[in-house]
Coordinates of C-alpha atoms and ligand atoms in Angstrom, one line a residue:
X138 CA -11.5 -18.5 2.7
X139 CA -12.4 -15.2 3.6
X140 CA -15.0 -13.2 1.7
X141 CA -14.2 -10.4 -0.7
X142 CA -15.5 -7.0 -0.3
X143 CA -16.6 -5.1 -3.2
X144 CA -18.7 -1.8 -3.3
X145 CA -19.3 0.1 -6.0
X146 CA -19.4 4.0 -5.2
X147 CA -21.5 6.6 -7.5
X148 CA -21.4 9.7 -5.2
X149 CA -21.1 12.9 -5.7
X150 CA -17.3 13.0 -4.2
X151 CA -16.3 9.8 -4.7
X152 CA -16.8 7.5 -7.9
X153 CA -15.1 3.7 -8.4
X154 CA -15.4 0.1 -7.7
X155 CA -13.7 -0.9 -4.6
X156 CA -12.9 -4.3 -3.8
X157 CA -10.6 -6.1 -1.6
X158 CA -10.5 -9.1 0.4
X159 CA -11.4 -9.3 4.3
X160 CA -10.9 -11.3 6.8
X161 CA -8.2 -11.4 9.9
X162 CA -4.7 -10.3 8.8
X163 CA -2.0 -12.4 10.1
X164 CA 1.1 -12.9 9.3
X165 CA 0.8 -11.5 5.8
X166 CA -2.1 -13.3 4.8
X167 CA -6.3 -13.0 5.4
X168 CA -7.4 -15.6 7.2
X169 CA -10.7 -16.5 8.6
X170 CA -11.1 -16.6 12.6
X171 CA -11.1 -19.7 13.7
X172 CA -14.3 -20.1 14.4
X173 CA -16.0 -19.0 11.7
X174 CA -18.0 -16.3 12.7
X175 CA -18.3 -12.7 11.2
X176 CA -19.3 -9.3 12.3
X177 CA -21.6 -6.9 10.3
X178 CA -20.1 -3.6 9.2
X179 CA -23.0 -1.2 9.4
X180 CA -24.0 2.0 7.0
X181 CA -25.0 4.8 9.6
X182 CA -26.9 6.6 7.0
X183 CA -29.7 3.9 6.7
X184 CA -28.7 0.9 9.1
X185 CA -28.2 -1.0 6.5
X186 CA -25.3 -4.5 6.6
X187 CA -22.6 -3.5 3.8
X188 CA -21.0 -6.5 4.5
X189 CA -19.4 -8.5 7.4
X190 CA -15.9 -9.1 8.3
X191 CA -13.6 -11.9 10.1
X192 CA -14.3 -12.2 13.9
X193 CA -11.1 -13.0 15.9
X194 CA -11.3 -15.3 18.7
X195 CA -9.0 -15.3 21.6
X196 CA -7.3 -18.4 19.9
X197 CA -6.6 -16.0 16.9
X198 CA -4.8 -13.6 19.1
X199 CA -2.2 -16.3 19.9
X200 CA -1.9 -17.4 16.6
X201 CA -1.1 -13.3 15.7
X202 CA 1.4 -13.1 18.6
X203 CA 3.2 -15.9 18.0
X204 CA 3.5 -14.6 14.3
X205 CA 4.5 -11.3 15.6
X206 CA 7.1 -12.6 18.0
X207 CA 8.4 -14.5 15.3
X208 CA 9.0 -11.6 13.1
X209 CA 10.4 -9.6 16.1
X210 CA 13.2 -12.0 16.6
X211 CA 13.9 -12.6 12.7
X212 CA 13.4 -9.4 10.5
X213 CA 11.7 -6.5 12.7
X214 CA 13.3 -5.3 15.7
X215 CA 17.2 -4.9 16.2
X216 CA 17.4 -7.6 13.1
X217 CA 16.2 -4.4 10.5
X218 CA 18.0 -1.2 9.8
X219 CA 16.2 1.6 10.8
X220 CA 16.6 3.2 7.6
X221 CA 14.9 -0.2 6.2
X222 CA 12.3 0.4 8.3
X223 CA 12.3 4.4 7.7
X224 CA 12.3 3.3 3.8
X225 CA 9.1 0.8 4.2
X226 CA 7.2 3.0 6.4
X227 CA 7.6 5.8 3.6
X228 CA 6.6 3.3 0.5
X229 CA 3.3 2.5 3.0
X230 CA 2.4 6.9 3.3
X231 CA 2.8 7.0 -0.5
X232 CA 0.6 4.3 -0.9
X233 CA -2.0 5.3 1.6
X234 CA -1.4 9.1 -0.7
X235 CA -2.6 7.2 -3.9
X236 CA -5.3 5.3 -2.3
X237 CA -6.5 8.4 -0.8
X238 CA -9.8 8.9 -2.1
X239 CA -10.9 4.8 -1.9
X240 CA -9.7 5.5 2.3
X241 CA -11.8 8.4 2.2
X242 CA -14.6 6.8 0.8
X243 CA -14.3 3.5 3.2
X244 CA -14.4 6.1 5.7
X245 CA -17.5 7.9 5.1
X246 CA -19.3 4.2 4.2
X247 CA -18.2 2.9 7.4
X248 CA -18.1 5.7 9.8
X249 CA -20.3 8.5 8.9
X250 CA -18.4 11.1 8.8
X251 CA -18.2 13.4 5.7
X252 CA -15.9 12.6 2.5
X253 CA -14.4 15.8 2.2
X254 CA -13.2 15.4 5.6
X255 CA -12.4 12.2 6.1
X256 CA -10.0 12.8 2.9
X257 CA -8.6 16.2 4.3
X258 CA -8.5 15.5 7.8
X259 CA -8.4 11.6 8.8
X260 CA -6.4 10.4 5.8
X261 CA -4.3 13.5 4.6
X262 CA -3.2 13.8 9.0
X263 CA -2.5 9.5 8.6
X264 CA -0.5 9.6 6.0
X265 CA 1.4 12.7 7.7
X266 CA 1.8 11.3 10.7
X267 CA 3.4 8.0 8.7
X268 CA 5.9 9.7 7.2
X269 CA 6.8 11.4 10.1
X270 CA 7.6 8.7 11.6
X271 CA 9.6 6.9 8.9
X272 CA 11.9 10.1 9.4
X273 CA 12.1 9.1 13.1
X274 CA 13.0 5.5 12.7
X275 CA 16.8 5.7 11.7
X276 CA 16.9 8.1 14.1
X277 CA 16.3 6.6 17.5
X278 CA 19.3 7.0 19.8
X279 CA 20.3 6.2 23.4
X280 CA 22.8 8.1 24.9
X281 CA 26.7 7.9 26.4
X282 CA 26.6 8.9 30.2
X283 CA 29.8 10.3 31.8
X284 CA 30.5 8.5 34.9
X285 CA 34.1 7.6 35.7
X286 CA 36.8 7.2 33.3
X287 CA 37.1 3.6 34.3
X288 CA 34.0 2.8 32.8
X289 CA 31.9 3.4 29.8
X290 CA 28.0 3.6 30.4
X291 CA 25.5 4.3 27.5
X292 CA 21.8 3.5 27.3
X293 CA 20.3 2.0 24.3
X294 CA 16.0 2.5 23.2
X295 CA 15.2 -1.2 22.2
X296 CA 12.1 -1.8 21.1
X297 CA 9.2 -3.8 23.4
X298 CA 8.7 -6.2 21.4
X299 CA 5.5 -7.5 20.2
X300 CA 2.9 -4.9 21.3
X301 CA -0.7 -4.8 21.3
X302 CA -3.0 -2.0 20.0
X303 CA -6.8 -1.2 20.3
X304 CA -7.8 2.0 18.9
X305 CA -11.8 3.0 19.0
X306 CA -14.2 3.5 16.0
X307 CA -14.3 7.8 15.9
X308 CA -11.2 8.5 14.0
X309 CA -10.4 4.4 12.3
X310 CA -7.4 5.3 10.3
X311 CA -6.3 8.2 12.0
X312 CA -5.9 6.7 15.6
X313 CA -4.3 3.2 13.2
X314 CA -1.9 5.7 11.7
X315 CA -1.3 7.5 15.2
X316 CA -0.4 3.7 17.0
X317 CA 1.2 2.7 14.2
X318 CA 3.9 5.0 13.5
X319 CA 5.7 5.1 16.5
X320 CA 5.4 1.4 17.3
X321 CA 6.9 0.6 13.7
X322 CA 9.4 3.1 13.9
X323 CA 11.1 2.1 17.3
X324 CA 11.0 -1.5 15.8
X325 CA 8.2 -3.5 17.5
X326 CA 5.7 -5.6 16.1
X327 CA 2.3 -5.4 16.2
X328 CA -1.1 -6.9 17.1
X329 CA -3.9 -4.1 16.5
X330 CA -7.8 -4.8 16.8
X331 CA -9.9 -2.2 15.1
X332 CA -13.3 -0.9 16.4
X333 CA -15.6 -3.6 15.3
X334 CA -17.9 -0.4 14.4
X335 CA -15.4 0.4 12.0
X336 CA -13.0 -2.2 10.3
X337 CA -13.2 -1.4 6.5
X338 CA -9.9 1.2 6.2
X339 CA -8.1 -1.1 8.6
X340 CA -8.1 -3.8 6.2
X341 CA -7.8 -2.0 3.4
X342 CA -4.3 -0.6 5.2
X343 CA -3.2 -4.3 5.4
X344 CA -3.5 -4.7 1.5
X345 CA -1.3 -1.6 1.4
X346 CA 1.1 -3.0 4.0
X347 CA 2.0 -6.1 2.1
X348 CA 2.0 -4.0 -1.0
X349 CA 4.8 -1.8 0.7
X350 CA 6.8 -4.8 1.7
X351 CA 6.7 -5.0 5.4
X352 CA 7.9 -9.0 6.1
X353 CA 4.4 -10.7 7.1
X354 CA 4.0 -10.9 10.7
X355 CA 5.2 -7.2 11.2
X356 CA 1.6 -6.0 11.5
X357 CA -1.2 -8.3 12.4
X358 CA -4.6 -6.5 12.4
X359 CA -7.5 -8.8 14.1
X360 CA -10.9 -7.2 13.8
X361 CA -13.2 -8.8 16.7
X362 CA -15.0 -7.7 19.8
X363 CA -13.7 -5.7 22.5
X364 CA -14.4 -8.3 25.5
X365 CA -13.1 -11.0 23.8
X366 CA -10.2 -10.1 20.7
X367 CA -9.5 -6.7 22.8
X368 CA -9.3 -8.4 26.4
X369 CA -7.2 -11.3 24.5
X370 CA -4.7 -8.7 23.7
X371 CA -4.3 -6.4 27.1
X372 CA -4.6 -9.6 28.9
X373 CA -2.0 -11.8 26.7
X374 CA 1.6 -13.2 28.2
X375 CA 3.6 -12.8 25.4
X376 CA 2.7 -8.9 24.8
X377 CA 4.7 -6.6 26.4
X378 CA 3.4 -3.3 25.6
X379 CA -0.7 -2.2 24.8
X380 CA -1.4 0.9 23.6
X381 CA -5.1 1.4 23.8
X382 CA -7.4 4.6 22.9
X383 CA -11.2 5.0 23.6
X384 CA -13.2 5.5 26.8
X385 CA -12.6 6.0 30.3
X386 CA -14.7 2.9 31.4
X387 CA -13.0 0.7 28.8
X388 CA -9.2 2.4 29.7
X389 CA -9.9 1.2 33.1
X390 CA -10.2 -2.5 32.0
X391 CA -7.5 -2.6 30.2
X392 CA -5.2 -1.2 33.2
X393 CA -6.9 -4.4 35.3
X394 CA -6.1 -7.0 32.9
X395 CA -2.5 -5.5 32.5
X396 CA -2.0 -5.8 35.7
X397 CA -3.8 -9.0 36.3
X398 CA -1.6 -10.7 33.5
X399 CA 1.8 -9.6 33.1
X400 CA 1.7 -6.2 34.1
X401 CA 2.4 -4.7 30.7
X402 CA 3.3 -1.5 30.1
X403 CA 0.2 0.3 29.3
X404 CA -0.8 3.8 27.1
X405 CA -4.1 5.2 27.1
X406 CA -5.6 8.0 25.1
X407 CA -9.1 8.7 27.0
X408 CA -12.4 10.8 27.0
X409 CA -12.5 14.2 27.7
X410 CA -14.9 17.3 28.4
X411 CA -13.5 20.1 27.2
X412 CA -13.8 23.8 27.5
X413 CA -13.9 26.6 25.6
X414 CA -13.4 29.7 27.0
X415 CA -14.9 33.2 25.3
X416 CA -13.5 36.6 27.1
X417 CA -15.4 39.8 26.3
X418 CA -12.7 41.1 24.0
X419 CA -12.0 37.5 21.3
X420 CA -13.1 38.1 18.4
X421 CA -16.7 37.6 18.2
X422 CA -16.7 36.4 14.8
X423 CA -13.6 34.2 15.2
X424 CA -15.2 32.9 18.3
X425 CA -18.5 31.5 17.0
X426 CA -16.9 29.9 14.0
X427 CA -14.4 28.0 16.2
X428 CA -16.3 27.1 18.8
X429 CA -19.0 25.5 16.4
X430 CA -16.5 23.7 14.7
X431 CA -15.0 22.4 18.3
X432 CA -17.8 20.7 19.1
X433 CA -19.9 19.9 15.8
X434 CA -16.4 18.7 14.5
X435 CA -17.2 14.9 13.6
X436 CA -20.7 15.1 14.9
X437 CA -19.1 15.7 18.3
X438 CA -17.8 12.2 18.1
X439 CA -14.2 14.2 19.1
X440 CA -12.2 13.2 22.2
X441 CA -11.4 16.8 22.5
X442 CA -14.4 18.5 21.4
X443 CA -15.1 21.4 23.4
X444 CA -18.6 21.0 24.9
X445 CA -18.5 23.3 27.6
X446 CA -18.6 26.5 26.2
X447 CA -17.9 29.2 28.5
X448 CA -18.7 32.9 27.7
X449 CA -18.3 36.0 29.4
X450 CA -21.2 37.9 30.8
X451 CA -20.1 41.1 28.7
X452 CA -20.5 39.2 25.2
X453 CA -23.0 36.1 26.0
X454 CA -25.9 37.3 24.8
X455 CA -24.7 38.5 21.4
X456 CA -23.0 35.0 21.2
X457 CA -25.5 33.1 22.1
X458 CA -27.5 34.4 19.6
X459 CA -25.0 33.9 16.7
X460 CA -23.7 30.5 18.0
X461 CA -27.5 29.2 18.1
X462 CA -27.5 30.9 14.3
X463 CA -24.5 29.6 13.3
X464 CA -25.9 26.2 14.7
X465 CA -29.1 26.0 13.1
X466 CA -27.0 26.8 9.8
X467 CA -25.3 23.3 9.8
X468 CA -25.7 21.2 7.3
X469 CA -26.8 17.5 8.4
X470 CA -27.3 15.1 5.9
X471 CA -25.5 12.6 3.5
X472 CA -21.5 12.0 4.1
X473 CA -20.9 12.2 0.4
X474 CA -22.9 15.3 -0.4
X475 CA -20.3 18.1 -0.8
X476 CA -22.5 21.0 1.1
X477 CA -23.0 18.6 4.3
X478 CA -20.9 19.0 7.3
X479 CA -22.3 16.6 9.4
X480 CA -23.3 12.9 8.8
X481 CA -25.0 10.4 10.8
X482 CA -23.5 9.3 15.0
X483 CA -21.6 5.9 13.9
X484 CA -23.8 3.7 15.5
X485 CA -27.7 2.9 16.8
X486 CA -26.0 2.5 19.9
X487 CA -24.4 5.8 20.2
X488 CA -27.4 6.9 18.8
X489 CA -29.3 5.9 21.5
X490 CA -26.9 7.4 24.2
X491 CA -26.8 10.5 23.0
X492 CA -30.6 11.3 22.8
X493 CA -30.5 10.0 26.0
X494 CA -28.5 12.8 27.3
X495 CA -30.4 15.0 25.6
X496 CA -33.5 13.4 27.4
X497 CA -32.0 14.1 30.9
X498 CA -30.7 17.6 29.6
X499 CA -34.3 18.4 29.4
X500 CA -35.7 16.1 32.3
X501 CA -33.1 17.8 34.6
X502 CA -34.4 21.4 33.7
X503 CA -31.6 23.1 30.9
X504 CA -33.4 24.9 28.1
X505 CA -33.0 23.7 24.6
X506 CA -31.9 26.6 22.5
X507 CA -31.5 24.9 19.3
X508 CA -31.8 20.9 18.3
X509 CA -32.3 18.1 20.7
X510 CA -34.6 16.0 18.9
X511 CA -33.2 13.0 16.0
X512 CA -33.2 14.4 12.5
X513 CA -35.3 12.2 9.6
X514 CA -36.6 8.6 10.2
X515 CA -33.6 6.8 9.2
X516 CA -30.2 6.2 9.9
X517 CA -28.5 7.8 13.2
X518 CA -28.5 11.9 12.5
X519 CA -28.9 13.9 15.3
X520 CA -29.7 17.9 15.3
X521 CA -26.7 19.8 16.5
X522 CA -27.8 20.5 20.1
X523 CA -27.4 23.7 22.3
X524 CA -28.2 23.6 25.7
X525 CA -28.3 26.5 28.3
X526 CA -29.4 27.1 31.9
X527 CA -27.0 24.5 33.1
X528 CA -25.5 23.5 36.5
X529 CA -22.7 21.5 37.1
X530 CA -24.6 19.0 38.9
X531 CA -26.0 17.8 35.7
X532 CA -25.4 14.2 33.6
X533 CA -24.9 16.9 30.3
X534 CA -22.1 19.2 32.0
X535 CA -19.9 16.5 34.0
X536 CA -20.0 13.8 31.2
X537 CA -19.0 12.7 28.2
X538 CA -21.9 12.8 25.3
X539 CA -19.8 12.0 22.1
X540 CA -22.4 13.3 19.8
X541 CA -23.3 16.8 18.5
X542 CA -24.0 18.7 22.2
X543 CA -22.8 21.2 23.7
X544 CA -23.5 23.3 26.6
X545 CA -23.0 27.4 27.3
X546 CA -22.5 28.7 30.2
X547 CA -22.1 32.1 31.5
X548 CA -19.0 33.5 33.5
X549 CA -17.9 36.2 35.4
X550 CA -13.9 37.0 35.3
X551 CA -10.5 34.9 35.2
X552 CA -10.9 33.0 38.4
X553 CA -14.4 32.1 37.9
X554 CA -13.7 30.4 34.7
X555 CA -10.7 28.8 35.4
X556 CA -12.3 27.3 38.5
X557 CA -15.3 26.1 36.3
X558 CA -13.5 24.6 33.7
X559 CA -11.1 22.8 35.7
X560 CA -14.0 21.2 37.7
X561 CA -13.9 17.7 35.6
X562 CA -12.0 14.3 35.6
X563 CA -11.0 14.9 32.2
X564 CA -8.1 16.7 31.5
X565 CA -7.5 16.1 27.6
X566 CA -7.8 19.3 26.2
X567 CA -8.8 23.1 26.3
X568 CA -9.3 26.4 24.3
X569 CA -9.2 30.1 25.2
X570 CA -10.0 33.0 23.0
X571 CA -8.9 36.6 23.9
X572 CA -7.3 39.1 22.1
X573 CA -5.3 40.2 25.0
X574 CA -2.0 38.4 25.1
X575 CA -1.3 38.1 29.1
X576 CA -5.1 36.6 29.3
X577 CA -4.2 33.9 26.7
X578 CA -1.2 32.7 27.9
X579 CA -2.1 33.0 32.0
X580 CA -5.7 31.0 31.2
X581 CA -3.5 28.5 28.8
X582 CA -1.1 27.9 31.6
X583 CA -3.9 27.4 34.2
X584 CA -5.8 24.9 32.5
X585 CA -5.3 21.2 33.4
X586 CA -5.3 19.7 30.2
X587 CA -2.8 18.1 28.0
X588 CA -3.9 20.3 24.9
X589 CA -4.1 24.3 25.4
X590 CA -5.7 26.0 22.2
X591 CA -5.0 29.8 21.8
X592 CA -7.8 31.7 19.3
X593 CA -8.4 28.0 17.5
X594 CA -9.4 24.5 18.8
X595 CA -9.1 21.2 17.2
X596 CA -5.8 22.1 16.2
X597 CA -3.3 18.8 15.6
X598 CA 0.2 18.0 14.0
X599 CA 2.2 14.7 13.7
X600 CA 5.4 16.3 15.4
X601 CA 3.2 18.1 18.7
X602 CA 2.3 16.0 21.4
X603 CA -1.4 15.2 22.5
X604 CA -2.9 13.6 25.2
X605 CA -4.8 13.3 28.5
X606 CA -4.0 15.0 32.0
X607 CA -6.0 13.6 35.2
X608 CA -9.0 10.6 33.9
X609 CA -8.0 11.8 30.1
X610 CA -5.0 9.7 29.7
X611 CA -1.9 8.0 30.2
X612 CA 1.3 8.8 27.9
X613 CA 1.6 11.0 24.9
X614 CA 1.0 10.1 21.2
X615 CA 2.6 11.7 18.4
X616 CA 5.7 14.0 18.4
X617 CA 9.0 12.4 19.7
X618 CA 7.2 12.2 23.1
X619 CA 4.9 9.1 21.3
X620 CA 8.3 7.2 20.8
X621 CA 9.2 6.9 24.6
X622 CA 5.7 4.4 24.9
X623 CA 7.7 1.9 22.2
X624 CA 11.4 1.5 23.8
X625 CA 12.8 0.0 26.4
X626 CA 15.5 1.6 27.7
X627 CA 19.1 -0.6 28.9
X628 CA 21.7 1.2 30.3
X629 CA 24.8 -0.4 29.7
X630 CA 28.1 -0.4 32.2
X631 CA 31.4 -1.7 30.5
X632 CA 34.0 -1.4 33.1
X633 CA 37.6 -0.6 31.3
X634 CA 39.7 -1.6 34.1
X635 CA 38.2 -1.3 37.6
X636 CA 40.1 -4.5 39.1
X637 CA 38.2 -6.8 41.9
Ligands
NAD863 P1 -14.6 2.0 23.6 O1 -13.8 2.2 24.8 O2 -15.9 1.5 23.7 O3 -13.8 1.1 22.6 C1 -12.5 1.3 22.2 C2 -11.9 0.0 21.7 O4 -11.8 -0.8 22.8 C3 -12.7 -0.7 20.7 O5 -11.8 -1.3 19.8 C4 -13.4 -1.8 21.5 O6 -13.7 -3.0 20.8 C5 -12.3 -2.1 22.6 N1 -12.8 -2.7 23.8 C6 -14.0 -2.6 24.3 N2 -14.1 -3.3 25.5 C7 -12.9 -3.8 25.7 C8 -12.3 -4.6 26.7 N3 -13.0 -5.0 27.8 N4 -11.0 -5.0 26.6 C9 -10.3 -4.6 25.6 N5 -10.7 -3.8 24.6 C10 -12.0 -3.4 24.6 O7 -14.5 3.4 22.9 P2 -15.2 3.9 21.5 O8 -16.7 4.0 21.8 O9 -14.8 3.0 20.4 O10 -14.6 5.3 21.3 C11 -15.0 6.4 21.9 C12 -14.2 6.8 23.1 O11 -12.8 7.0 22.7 C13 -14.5 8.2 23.7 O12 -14.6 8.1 25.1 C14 -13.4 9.1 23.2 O13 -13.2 10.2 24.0 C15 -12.3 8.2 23.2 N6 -11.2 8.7 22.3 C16 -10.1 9.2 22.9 C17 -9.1 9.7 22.0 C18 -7.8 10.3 22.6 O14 -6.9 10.4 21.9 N7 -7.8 10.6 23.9 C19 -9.2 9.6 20.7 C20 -10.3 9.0 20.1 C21 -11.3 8.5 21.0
MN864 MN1 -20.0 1.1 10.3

């Protein structure tokens, strides 16, 4: 039997006794993995075991798929309306509305990350982006092609099938939510593994799920191990489709087991390193304030956070000196106080990677202007970081830190900065600011990235599309364009009278 989970919260922003059972969720029911064995769920505020969860085993991934496949031919798929679907899909974002606070709360236990926004962000842009797509799934249409008038030809969007899902630990609910959505909507079901660094809201969505009414075996959620439970999945058979979001390295892997298996259709939502472009005339203000937020955001755990920073050599040392202000104004500290804005990196062993990039920051010569060392003795908080007197041989300007540092560097005009910029693998997103219309636009255009931000950054909505240009990704999620990963598309001939 698996264990139940119960926490009692007396915080500042969240108060209540939450409790719910864990363990694998499969076909409608917890279950323990089959062999027994559980993985600790970590608080990143002291390093401390909340509790531990189910481990899925390879084995467990079958059982899911079969359970999945079974719903798929049954009562998912073509064998459920889409307005049924549409209607259970809008009970689940109601649910997830009055549960709000306990998801919040899970969150900032779990993750790190602050409750005000984990509750204004993560779970008020999850239970959006639900309900947007339970207006989408009566709504999924093929179309009628004229060819001759002996003939009629018409294409119908059938879903996959059963299709796989593995969605990293920065954004748990949000990235479930963004997977989710589409895949239910188009009529697929699902086997998703959670970030084992992160499984407590994705559980806790599975209690909602059954309390919505989704048939069991519709959603299957298997918390477990990336190179066991998440290789299981992109390598499996009997799954058709994986949809996978997290790093470059890890994207790679899943492509090569797609392709060594059964060469399943594959998504990926990547890394990226994303600039941010200052021209002498933004607004300096404006400017400052956004481009802190871009990359201190989430304590930089953002795929798009903008860590480059690129300013113009009219304005950069008035910027400078209020971005390095602004910095050293951030509050770091406990998730649940209401006056912090950043909490503690989700893990000792992101931890440990970003000081190490602040190490060879420093080893390779760039100046710390503000931060770089750990803040306190416990826990995983890191000063927000600003680097200068950087070249774009270094580990800090090409790669991806995924913590709280950033880098400024100085350009000279249009060309120079576009040329900069674009000078990375990533391609996920990007941000200008200018008040001078042509500049905004021309510089948006230019910019290889699936994302262009105009005088804001961090910017997202259910019904836009996001996602990765070059190494950032493959696919879009969200919008309409998300639904396109879930069908397959038949185009059907029916000959009226054409005579052999
Ligand atoms: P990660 O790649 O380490 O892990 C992501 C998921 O993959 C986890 O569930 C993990 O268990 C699983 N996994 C690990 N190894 C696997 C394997 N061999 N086979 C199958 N699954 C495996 O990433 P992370 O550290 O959890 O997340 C951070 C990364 O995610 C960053 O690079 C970030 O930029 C990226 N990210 C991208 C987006 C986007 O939309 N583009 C959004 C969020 C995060
Ligand atoms: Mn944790």
């Amino acid at each position: 039997m698996p264990s139940v989970f119960t926490h009692e919260f007396n915080t500042p922003a969240f108060k209540g006794k939450v409790s719910f059972s864990t363990g694998l969720f499969i076909n409608g029911q917890f279950v323990d993995g089959s062999d027994n064995t559980t993985i600790d769920v970590i608080n990143p505020t002291n390093g401390k075991v909340v509790t531990s969860v189910s481990e899925a085993t390879p084995k467990d991934v079958d059982i899911a798929v079969e359970a999945a496949q079974k719903a798929f031919d049954t009562v998912w798929g073509l064998n459920a309306p889409g307005a049924t679907r549409s209607t259970l899909m809008g009970k689940l974002a109601t649910l997830m509305q009055e549960n709000a606070d306990e998801l919040a709360a899970l969150e900032a236990l779990d993750n790190g990350k602050t409750f005000n926004f984990a509750r204004n962000a993560d779970i008020a842009g999850s239970i959006d982006c639900i309900r947007y797509y339970a207006g989408w799934a009566d709504k999924v249409t093929g179309q009628v092609l004229e060819t001759t008038e002996a003939k009629l030809t018409y294409t119908r969007h059938e879903p996959i099938g059963v299709v796989g899902q593995i969605i990293p630990w920065n954004f748990p609910l949000l990235m479930m939510s963004w997977k989710l959505g589409p895949a239910l909507a188009c009529g697929n079901t699902i086997v998703l593994k959670p970030s084992e660094f992160t499984p407590l809201t994705a559980i806790k969505m599975c209690h909602l799920m059954n309390e919505a009414g989704f048939p069991p075996g519709v959603i299957n959620v298997l918390t477990g191990y990336g190179g066991t439970t998440g290789h299981a999945i992109s390598s499996h058979m009997k799954i058709e489709k994986v949809a996978f979001t997290g790093s470059t390295l890890v994207g790679r892997k899943i492509m090569e087991s797609a392709a060594k298996s059964n060469l399943k259709n594959v998504t990926l939502e990547l890394g990226g390193k994303s600039p941010n472009i200052i021209f002498d005339d933004a607004d300096l203000e404006q400017a400052v304030n956004w481009a802190a937020f871009g990359i201190f955001y989430n304590h930089g755990q953002t795929c798009c956070a903008g860590s480059r920073i690129f300013v113009q050599e009219g304005i950069y040392d008035e910027f400078l000196k209020r971005f390095t202000e602004k910095t050293r104004s951030i509050k770091v500290g406990d998730p649940f106080a209401p006056e912090t804005f950043q909490g503690p990196q989700v893990s000792e062993i992101q931890f440990n990677r970003i000081m190490s990039y602040i190490e060879s920051g420093k080893q390779a010569g760039a100046k710390v202007e503000v931060g770089g060392e750990r803040q306190g003795t416990e826990g995983y908080f890191i000063q927000p970081t600003v680097f200068t007197n950087v070249d774009p041989s270094m580990k800090i300007v090409q790669e991806e830190i995924f913590g709280p540092v950033g880098v400024v560097i100085k350009f000279k005009d249009e060309d120079d900065v576009i040329k900069q910029a674009n000078d990375t693998v990533y391609g996920l997103a990007a941000a200008v600011f200018t008040q001078n219309l042509n500049r905004a636009i021309n510089t948006a255009h230019r910019l290889k990235a699936g994302t262009a931000w105009v005088n804001c950054v961090n910017s997202l909505n259910a019904n836009v599309p996001f996602g990765g240009f070059k190494q950032s990704g493959i696919g879009r999620e969200l919008g309409e364009y998300a639904l396109h990963n879930y069908t397959s598309v038949k185009a059907v001939h029916v000959n009226l009278g054409h005579k052999m």
